[in-house]
């Protein structure tokens, strides 16, 4: 793996360790990935609690119009269904691939190729990481390995943030209970 990609992994690991704010961490990861791969942009999406929608986690290099184009429904996106089953998917030209849910919007954004990898956390897929190219591009094995490493780090960061939030809420509830029971 190139020194540039190793350095990016190091920077992303530092970012993951420096914050428990998922949106801040995901936006920073999207920027680092986009820069390291010299890509048009990167988008991280996370499954909702019902696992029917992919919600925005963080993005970089894409317009607000494209980022807000509409919901990504797992049932309507064959591409994301494949990735959520644990497979990495590359598409050479999204304009000619019927697995892509928003081909018209992608064309208007100037997106041609993409790669999507699953975000893994504790042996389950919790989201997807997409990297977009503005030109026809074949992603190398090295880049695929890099993206899978980043997706695993991202999944771990999200799980840690969720556990922290749950523990914090449980602590607040315990404090409220103690206040009500022992202060009255």
JSON list of C-alpha atoms in Angstrom, two decimals:
[
{"chain": "A", "resi": 1, "resn": "UNK", "atom": "CA", "xyz": [0.00, 0.00, 0.00]},
{"chain": "A", "resi": 2, "resn": "UNK", "atom": "CA", "xyz": [1.32, 3.44, -0.84]},
{"chain": "A", "resi": 3, "resn": "UNK", "atom": "CA", "xyz": [2.70, 5.73, 1.83]},
{"chain": "A", "resi": 4, "resn": "UNK", "atom": "CA", "xyz": [-0.09, 8.25, 1.06]},
{"chain": "A", "resi": 5, "resn": "UNK", "atom": "CA", "xyz": [-2.81, 5.71, 1.87]},
{"chain": "A", "resi": 6, "resn": "UNK", "atom": "CA", "xyz": [-1.00, 4.57, 5.05]},
{"chain": "A", "resi": 7, "resn": "UNK", "atom": "CA", "xyz": [-0.72, 8.18, 6.17]},
{"chain": "A", "resi": 8, "resn": "UNK", "atom": "CA", "xyz": [-4.45, 8.65, 5.56]},
{"chain": "A", "resi": 9, "resn": "UNK", "atom": "CA", "xyz": [-5.25, 5.58, 7.66]},
{"chain": "A", "resi": 10, "resn": "UNK", "atom": "CA", "xyz": [-3.12, 7.07, 10.45]},
{"chain": "A", "resi": 11, "resn": "UNK", "atom": "CA", "xyz": [-4.92, 10.43, 10.21]},
{"chain": "A", "resi": 12, "resn": "UNK", "atom": "CA", "xyz": [-8.34, 8.78, 10.22]},
{"chain": "A", "resi": 13, "resn": "UNK", "atom": "CA", "xyz": [-7.43, 6.67, 13.27]},
{"chain": "A", "resi": 14, "resn": "UNK", "atom": "CA", "xyz": [-6.41, 9.92, 15.03]},
{"chain": "A", "resi": 15, "resn": "UNK", "atom": "CA", "xyz": [-9.73, 11.51, 14.08]},
{"chain": "A", "resi": 16, "resn": "UNK", "atom": "CA", "xyz": [-11.70, 8.49, 15.34]},
{"chain": "A", "resi": 17, "resn": "UNK", "atom": "CA", "xyz": [-9.85, 8.68, 18.67]},
{"chain": "A", "resi": 18, "resn": "UNK", "atom": "CA", "xyz": [-10.34, 12.42, 19.08]},
{"chain": "A", "resi": 19, "resn": "UNK", "atom": "CA", "xyz": [-14.15, 12.72, 18.99]},
{"chain": "A", "resi": 20, "resn": "UNK", "atom": "CA", "xyz": [-17.32, 10.82, 19.89]},
{"chain": "A", "resi": 21, "resn": "UNK", "atom": "CA", "xyz": [-19.46, 13.04, 17.65]},
{"chain": "A", "resi": 22, "resn": "UNK", "atom": "CA", "xyz": [-20.44, 10.71, 14.76]},
{"chain": "A", "resi": 23, "resn": "UNK", "atom": "CA", "xyz": [-21.28, 13.47, 12.27]},
{"chain": "A", "resi": 24, "resn": "UNK", "atom": "CA", "xyz": [-17.96, 15.24, 12.89]},
{"chain": "A", "resi": 25, "resn": "UNK", "atom": "CA", "xyz": [-15.98, 12.01, 12.55]},
{"chain": "A", "resi": 26, "resn": "UNK", "atom": "CA", "xyz": [-17.84, 10.84, 9.42]},
{"chain": "A", "resi": 27, "resn": "UNK", "atom": "CA", "xyz": [-17.37, 14.22, 7.67]},
{"chain": "A", "resi": 28, "resn": "UNK", "atom": "CA", "xyz": [-13.64, 14.16, 8.47]},
{"chain": "A", "resi": 29, "resn": "UNK", "atom": "CA", "xyz": [-13.32, 10.58, 7.21]},
{"chain": "A", "resi": 30, "resn": "UNK", "atom": "CA", "xyz": [-15.15, 11.44, 3.97]},
{"chain": "A", "resi": 31, "resn": "UNK", "atom": "CA", "xyz": [-12.74, 14.33, 3.33]},
{"chain": "A", "resi": 32, "resn": "UNK", "atom": "CA", "xyz": [-9.62, 12.25, 4.09]},
{"chain": "A", "resi": 33, "resn": "UNK", "atom": "CA", "xyz": [-10.80, 9.40, 1.83]},
{"chain": "A", "resi": 34, "resn": "UNK", "atom": "CA", "xyz": [-11.74, 11.73, -1.01]},
{"chain": "A", "resi": 35, "resn": "UNK", "atom": "CA", "xyz": [-8.38, 13.51, -0.85]},
{"chain": "A", "resi": 36, "resn": "UNK", "atom": "CA", "xyz": [-6.33, 10.31, -0.54]},
{"chain": "A", "resi": 37, "resn": "UNK", "atom": "CA", "xyz": [-8.04, 8.69, -3.52]},
{"chain": "A", "resi": 38, "resn": "UNK", "atom": "CA", "xyz": [-8.06, 11.92, -5.56]},
{"chain": "A", "resi": 39, "resn": "UNK", "atom": "CA", "xyz": [-11.79, 11.34, -6.02]},
{"chain": "A", "resi": 40, "resn": "UNK", "atom": "CA", "xyz": [-14.65, 13.70, -6.74]},
{"chain": "A", "resi": 41, "resn": "UNK", "atom": "CA", "xyz": [-16.24, 12.93, -3.39]},
{"chain": "A", "resi": 42, "resn": "UNK", "atom": "CA", "xyz": [-17.12, 10.49, -0.68]},
{"chain": "A", "resi": 43, "resn": "UNK", "atom": "CA", "xyz": [-20.40, 9.78, 1.12]},
{"chain": "A", "resi": 44, "resn": "UNK", "atom": "CA", "xyz": [-20.90, 7.68, 4.25]},
{"chain": "A", "resi": 45, "resn": "UNK", "atom": "CA", "xyz": [-24.44, 6.47, 4.90]},
{"chain": "A", "resi": 46, "resn": "UNK", "atom": "CA", "xyz": [-25.69, 4.60, 7.96]},
{"chain": "A", "resi": 47, "resn": "UNK", "atom": "CA", "xyz": [-28.64, 2.23, 8.29]},
{"chain": "A", "resi": 48, "resn": "UNK", "atom": "CA", "xyz": [-31.59, 3.52, 10.31]},
{"chain": "A", "resi": 49, "resn": "UNK", "atom": "CA", "xyz": [-32.88, 1.47, 13.26]},
{"chain": "A", "resi": 50, "resn": "UNK", "atom": "CA", "xyz": [-35.43, -0.36, 11.06]},
{"chain": "A", "resi": 51, "resn": "UNK", "atom": "CA", "xyz": [-32.69, -1.06, 8.48]},
{"chain": "A", "resi": 52, "resn": "UNK", "atom": "CA", "xyz": [-34.86, 0.20, 5.62]},
{"chain": "A", "resi": 53, "resn": "UNK", "atom": "CA", "xyz": [-33.14, 3.53, 4.91]},
{"chain": "A", "resi": 54, "resn": "UNK", "atom": "CA", "xyz": [-29.55, 4.72, 4.60]},
{"chain": "A", "resi": 55, "resn": "UNK", "atom": "CA", "xyz": [-29.20, 8.04, 6.40]},
{"chain": "A", "resi": 56, "resn": "UNK", "atom": "CA", "xyz": [-26.42, 10.54, 5.71]},
{"chain": "A", "resi": 57, "resn": "UNK", "atom": "CA", "xyz": [-23.47, 10.12, 8.07]},
{"chain": "A", "resi": 58, "resn": "UNK", "atom": "CA", "xyz": [-21.02, 12.50, 6.40]},
{"chain": "A", "resi": 59, "resn": "UNK", "atom": "CA", "xyz": [-19.95, 13.57, 2.96]},
{"chain": "A", "resi": 60, "resn": "UNK", "atom": "CA", "xyz": [-17.32, 15.60, 1.15]},
{"chain": "A", "resi": 61, "resn": "UNK", "atom": "CA", "xyz": [-16.82, 16.92, -2.38]},
{"chain": "A", "resi": 62, "resn": "UNK", "atom": "CA", "xyz": [-20.48, 16.72, -3.39]},
{"chain": "A", "resi": 63, "resn": "UNK", "atom": "CA", "xyz": [-23.05, 19.51, -3.69]},
{"chain": "A", "resi": 64, "resn": "UNK", "atom": "CA", "xyz": [-25.75, 20.02, -1.05]},
{"chain": "A", "resi": 65, "resn": "UNK", "atom": "CA", "xyz": [-28.26, 19.50, -3.86]},
{"chain": "A", "resi": 66, "resn": "UNK", "atom": "CA", "xyz": [-26.88, 16.04, -4.56]},
{"chain": "A", "resi": 67, "resn": "UNK", "atom": "CA", "xyz": [-26.50, 15.18, -0.87]},
{"chain": "A", "resi": 68, "resn": "UNK", "atom": "CA", "xyz": [-30.16, 16.10, -0.28]},
{"chain": "A", "resi": 69, "resn": "UNK", "atom": "CA", "xyz": [-31.47, 14.44, -3.50]},
{"chain": "A", "resi": 70, "resn": "UNK", "atom": "CA", "xyz": [-33.79, 12.12, -1.62]},
{"chain": "A", "resi": 71, "resn": "UNK", "atom": "CA", "xyz": [-33.90, 9.15, 0.69]},
{"chain": "A", "resi": 72, "resn": "UNK", "atom": "CA", "xyz": [-31.82, 6.10, -0.07]},
{"chain": "A", "resi": 73, "resn": "UNK", "atom": "CA", "xyz": [-34.29, 3.30, 0.44]},
{"chain": "A", "resi": 74, "resn": "UNK", "atom": "CA", "xyz": [-32.62, -0.08, 0.74]},
{"chain": "A", "resi": 75, "resn": "UNK", "atom": "CA", "xyz": [-35.59, -1.77, -0.96]},
{"chain": "A", "resi": 76, "resn": "UNK", "atom": "CA", "xyz": [-35.18, 0.46, -4.05]},
{"chain": "A", "resi": 77, "resn": "UNK", "atom": "CA", "xyz": [-31.39, 0.37, -4.32]},
{"chain": "A", "resi": 78, "resn": "UNK", "atom": "CA", "xyz": [-30.06, -2.93, -5.64]},
{"chain": "A", "resi": 79, "resn": "UNK", "atom": "CA", "xyz": [-26.57, -1.49, -5.35]},
{"chain": "A", "resi": 80, "resn": "UNK", "atom": "CA", "xyz": [-26.93, -0.92, -1.60]},
{"chain": "A", "resi": 81, "resn": "UNK", "atom": "CA", "xyz": [-28.65, -4.29, -1.12]},
{"chain": "A", "resi": 82, "resn": "UNK", "atom": "CA", "xyz": [-25.55, -5.99, -2.53]},
{"chain": "A", "resi": 83, "resn": "UNK", "atom": "CA", "xyz": [-23.23, -3.94, -0.34]},
{"chain": "A", "resi": 84, "resn": "UNK", "atom": "CA", "xyz": [-25.33, -4.52, 2.79]},
{"chain": "A", "resi": 85, "resn": "UNK", "atom": "CA", "xyz": [-24.91, -8.25, 2.15]},
{"chain": "A", "resi": 86, "resn": "UNK", "atom": "CA", "xyz": [-21.19, -7.62, 2.68]},
{"chain": "A", "resi": 87, "resn": "UNK", "atom": "CA", "xyz": [-19.91, -7.25, -0.90]},
{"chain": "A", "resi": 88, "resn": "UNK", "atom": "CA", "xyz": [-17.84, -4.42, -2.34]},
{"chain": "A", "resi": 89, "resn": "UNK", "atom": "CA", "xyz": [-19.38, -3.09, -5.55]},
{"chain": "A", "resi": 90, "resn": "UNK", "atom": "CA", "xyz": [-17.78, -1.00, -8.28]},
{"chain": "A", "resi": 91, "resn": "UNK", "atom": "CA", "xyz": [-19.66, 0.61, -11.15]},
{"chain": "A", "resi": 92, "resn": "UNK", "atom": "CA", "xyz": [-17.70, 1.83, -14.16]},
{"chain": "A", "resi": 93, "resn": "UNK", "atom": "CA", "xyz": [-20.49, 4.15, -15.39]},
{"chain": "A", "resi": 94, "resn": "UNK", "atom": "CA", "xyz": [-23.46, 4.88, -13.11]},
{"chain": "A", "resi": 95, "resn": "UNK", "atom": "CA", "xyz": [-25.36, 6.36, -16.07]},
{"chain": "A", "resi": 96, "resn": "UNK", "atom": "CA", "xyz": [-25.59, 2.87, -17.61]},
{"chain": "A", "resi": 97, "resn": "UNK", "atom": "CA", "xyz": [-26.23, 0.80, -14.47]},
{"chain": "A", "resi": 98, "resn": "UNK", "atom": "CA", "xyz": [-29.80, 0.15, -13.33]},
{"chain": "A", "resi": 99, "resn": "UNK", "atom": "CA", "xyz": [-28.69, -0.75, -9.78]},
{"chain": "A", "resi": 100, "resn": "UNK", "atom": "CA", "xyz": [-28.06, 2.94, -9.05]},
{"chain": "A", "resi": 101, "resn": "UNK", "atom": "CA", "xyz": [-31.14, 4.63, -7.48]},
{"chain": "A", "resi": 102, "resn": "UNK", "atom": "CA", "xyz": [-30.48, 8.20, -8.69]},
{"chain": "A", "resi": 103, "resn": "UNK", "atom": "CA", "xyz": [-28.76, 8.01, -12.12]},
{"chain": "A", "resi": 104, "resn": "UNK", "atom": "CA", "xyz": [-30.16, 11.36, -13.40]},
{"chain": "A", "resi": 105, "resn": "UNK", "atom": "CA", "xyz": [-28.98, 13.21, -10.29]},
{"chain": "A", "resi": 106, "resn": "UNK", "atom": "CA", "xyz": [-25.58, 11.49, -10.49]},
{"chain": "A", "resi": 107, "resn": "UNK", "atom": "CA", "xyz": [-25.21, 12.56, -14.11]},
{"chain": "A", "resi": 108, "resn": "UNK", "atom": "CA", "xyz": [-26.10, 16.18, -13.21]},
{"chain": "A", "resi": 109, "resn": "UNK", "atom": "CA", "xyz": [-23.50, 16.01, -10.40]},
{"chain": "A", "resi": 110, "resn": "UNK", "atom": "CA", "xyz": [-20.84, 14.83, -12.84]},
{"chain": "A", "resi": 111, "resn": "UNK", "atom": "CA", "xyz": [-20.42, 11.39, -11.29]},
{"chain": "A", "resi": 112, "resn": "UNK", "atom": "CA", "xyz": [-19.26, 8.62, -13.60]},
{"chain": "A", "resi": 113, "resn": "UNK", "atom": "CA", "xyz": [-17.66, 5.79, -11.59]},
{"chain": "A", "resi": 114, "resn": "UNK", "atom": "CA", "xyz": [-17.99, 4.70, -8.02]},
{"chain": "A", "resi": 115, "resn": "UNK", "atom": "CA", "xyz": [-16.99, 2.08, -5.50]},
{"chain": "A", "resi": 116, "resn": "UNK", "atom": "CA", "xyz": [-19.11, 1.17, -2.47]},
{"chain": "A", "resi": 117, "resn": "UNK", "atom": "CA", "xyz": [-17.87, -0.82, 0.52]},
{"chain": "A", "resi": 118, "resn": "UNK", "atom": "CA", "xyz": [-19.81, -2.07, 3.56]},
{"chain": "A", "resi": 119, "resn": "UNK", "atom": "CA", "xyz": [-19.30, -0.41, 6.96]},
{"chain": "A", "resi": 120, "resn": "UNK", "atom": "CA", "xyz": [-18.74, -3.28, 9.35]},
{"chain": "A", "resi": 121, "resn": "UNK", "atom": "CA", "xyz": [-19.09, -3.29, 13.11]},
{"chain": "A", "resi": 122, "resn": "UNK", "atom": "CA", "xyz": [-18.99, -6.46, 15.17]},
{"chain": "A", "resi": 123, "resn": "UNK", "atom": "CA", "xyz": [-19.64, -8.84, 12.29]},
{"chain": "A", "resi": 124, "resn": "UNK", "atom": "CA", "xyz": [-22.61, -6.95, 10.89]},
{"chain": "A", "resi": 125, "resn": "UNK", "atom": "CA", "xyz": [-23.03, -4.30, 8.21]},
{"chain": "A", "resi": 126, "resn": "UNK", "atom": "CA", "xyz": [-24.28, -0.96, 9.59]},
{"chain": "A", "resi": 127, "resn": "UNK", "atom": "CA", "xyz": [-23.88, 1.26, 6.53]},
{"chain": "A", "resi": 128, "resn": "UNK", "atom": "CA", "xyz": [-21.99, 1.99, 3.33]},
{"chain": "A", "resi": 129, "resn": "UNK", "atom": "CA", "xyz": [-19.02, 4.10, 2.25]},
{"chain": "A", "resi": 130, "resn": "UNK", "atom": "CA", "xyz": [-19.15, 5.40, -1.33]},
{"chain": "A", "resi": 131, "resn": "UNK", "atom": "CA", "xyz": [-16.33, 6.98, -3.31]},
{"chain": "A", "resi": 132, "resn": "UNK", "atom": "CA", "xyz": [-17.28, 8.87, -6.49]},
{"chain": "A", "resi": 133, "resn": "UNK", "atom": "CA", "xyz": [-15.16, 9.66, -9.53]},
{"chain": "A", "resi": 134, "resn": "UNK", "atom": "CA", "xyz": [-15.96, 12.32, -12.10]},
{"chain": "A", "resi": 135, "resn": "UNK", "atom": "CA", "xyz": [-14.36, 10.24, -14.85]},
{"chain": "A", "resi": 136, "resn": "UNK", "atom": "CA", "xyz": [-14.40, 6.60, -15.87]},
{"chain": "A", "resi": 137, "resn": "UNK", "atom": "CA", "xyz": [-12.10, 4.88, -13.41]},
{"chain": "A", "resi": 138, "resn": "UNK", "atom": "CA", "xyz": [-11.02, 1.40, -12.43]},
{"chain": "A", "resi": 139, "resn": "UNK", "atom": "CA", "xyz": [-10.25, 1.18, -8.72]},
{"chain": "A", "resi": 140, "resn": "UNK", "atom": "CA", "xyz": [-7.11, -0.79, -7.84]},
{"chain": "A", "resi": 141, "resn": "UNK", "atom": "CA", "xyz": [-6.88, -3.67, -5.37]},
{"chain": "A", "resi": 142, "resn": "UNK", "atom": "CA", "xyz": [-4.78, -1.39, -3.17]},
{"chain": "A", "resi": 143, "resn": "UNK", "atom": "CA", "xyz": [-7.55, 1.22, -3.14]},
{"chain": "A", "resi": 144, "resn": "UNK", "atom": "CA", "xyz": [-10.16, -1.45, -2.37]},
{"chain": "A", "resi": 145, "resn": "UNK", "atom": "CA", "xyz": [-8.07, -2.72, 0.57]},
{"chain": "A", "resi": 146, "resn": "UNK", "atom": "CA", "xyz": [-7.63, 0.86, 1.77]},
{"chain": "A", "resi": 147, "resn": "UNK", "atom": "CA", "xyz": [-11.38, 1.52, 1.59]},
{"chain": "A", "resi": 148, "resn": "UNK", "atom": "CA", "xyz": [-12.26, -1.67, 3.45]},
{"chain": "A", "resi": 149, "resn": "UNK", "atom": "CA", "xyz": [-9.81, -0.71, 6.21]},
{"chain": "A", "resi": 150, "resn": "UNK", "atom": "CA", "xyz": [-11.39, 2.77, 6.44]},
{"chain": "A", "resi": 151, "resn": "UNK", "atom": "CA", "xyz": [-14.91, 1.30, 6.39]},
{"chain": "A", "resi": 152, "resn": "UNK", "atom": "CA", "xyz": [-14.01, -0.99, 9.31]},
{"chain": "A", "resi": 153, "resn": "UNK", "atom": "CA", "xyz": [-12.55, 1.95, 11.26]},
{"chain": "A", "resi": 154, "resn": "UNK", "atom": "CA", "xyz": [-15.67, 4.00, 10.49]},
{"chain": "A", "resi": 155, "resn": "UNK", "atom": "CA", "xyz": [-17.98, 1.21, 11.63]},
{"chain": "A", "resi": 156, "resn": "UNK", "atom": "CA", "xyz": [-16.03, 0.89, 14.87]},
{"chain": "A", "resi": 157, "resn": "UNK", "atom": "CA", "xyz": [-16.17, 4.66, 15.43]},
{"chain": "A", "resi": 158, "resn": "UNK", "atom": "CA", "xyz": [-19.94, 4.68, 14.91]},
{"chain": "A", "resi": 159, "resn": "UNK", "atom": "CA", "xyz": [-20.47, 1.78, 17.32]},
{"chain": "A", "resi": 160, "resn": "UNK", "atom": "CA", "xyz": [-18.30, 3.44, 19.95]},
{"chain": "A", "resi": 161, "resn": "UNK", "atom": "CA", "xyz": [-20.23, 6.71, 19.59]},
{"chain": "A", "resi": 162, "resn": "UNK", "atom": "CA", "xyz": [-23.56, 4.89, 19.88]},
{"chain": "A", "resi": 163, "resn": "UNK", "atom": "CA", "xyz": [-22.43, 2.99, 22.99]},
{"chain": "A", "resi": 164, "resn": "UNK", "atom": "CA", "xyz": [-21.13, 6.22, 24.55]},
{"chain": "A", "resi": 165, "resn": "UNK", "atom": "CA", "xyz": [-24.44, 7.95, 23.86]},
{"chain": "A", "resi": 166, "resn": "UNK", "atom": "CA", "xyz": [-26.40, 5.02, 25.35]},
{"chain": "A", "resi": 167, "resn": "UNK", "atom": "CA", "xyz": [-24.19, 4.94, 28.46]},
{"chain": "A", "resi": 168, "resn": "UNK", "atom": "CA", "xyz": [-24.51, 8.69, 28.88]},
{"chain": "A", "resi": 169, "resn": "UNK", "atom": "CA", "xyz": [-28.31, 8.48, 28.62]},
{"chain": "A", "resi": 170, "resn": "UNK", "atom": "CA", "xyz": [-28.42, 5.57, 31.13]},
{"chain": "A", "resi": 171, "resn": "UNK", "atom": "CA", "xyz": [-26.30, 7.61, 33.54]},
{"chain": "A", "resi": 172, "resn": "UNK", "atom": "CA", "xyz": [-28.63, 10.61, 33.17]},
{"chain": "A", "resi": 173, "resn": "UNK", "atom": "CA", "xyz": [-31.68, 8.43, 33.85]},
{"chain": "A", "resi": 174, "resn": "UNK", "atom": "CA", "xyz": [-30.00, 6.92, 36.93]},
{"chain": "A", "resi": 175, "resn": "UNK", "atom": "CA", "xyz": [-29.19, 10.42, 38.20]},
{"chain": "A", "resi": 176, "resn": "UNK", "atom": "CA", "xyz": [-32.82, 11.53, 37.65]},
{"chain": "A", "resi": 177, "resn": "UNK", "atom": "CA", "xyz": [-34.11, 8.45, 39.47]},
{"chain": "A", "resi": 178, "resn": "UNK", "atom": "CA", "xyz": [-31.76, 9.00, 42.43]},
{"chain": "A", "resi": 179, "resn": "UNK", "atom": "CA", "xyz": [-32.72, 12.66, 42.62]},
{"chain": "A", "resi": 180, "resn": "UNK", "atom": "CA", "xyz": [-36.45, 11.85, 42.63]},
{"chain": "A", "resi": 181, "resn": "UNK", "atom": "CA", "xyz": [-36.22, 8.99, 45.13]},
{"chain": "A", "resi": 182, "resn": "UNK", "atom": "CA", "xyz": [-33.68, 10.37, 47.57]},
{"chain": "A", "resi": 183, "resn": "UNK", "atom": "CA", "xyz": [-34.27, 14.13, 47.32]},
{"chain": "A", "resi": 184, "resn": "UNK", "atom": "CA", "xyz": [-38.06, 14.05, 47.88]}
]
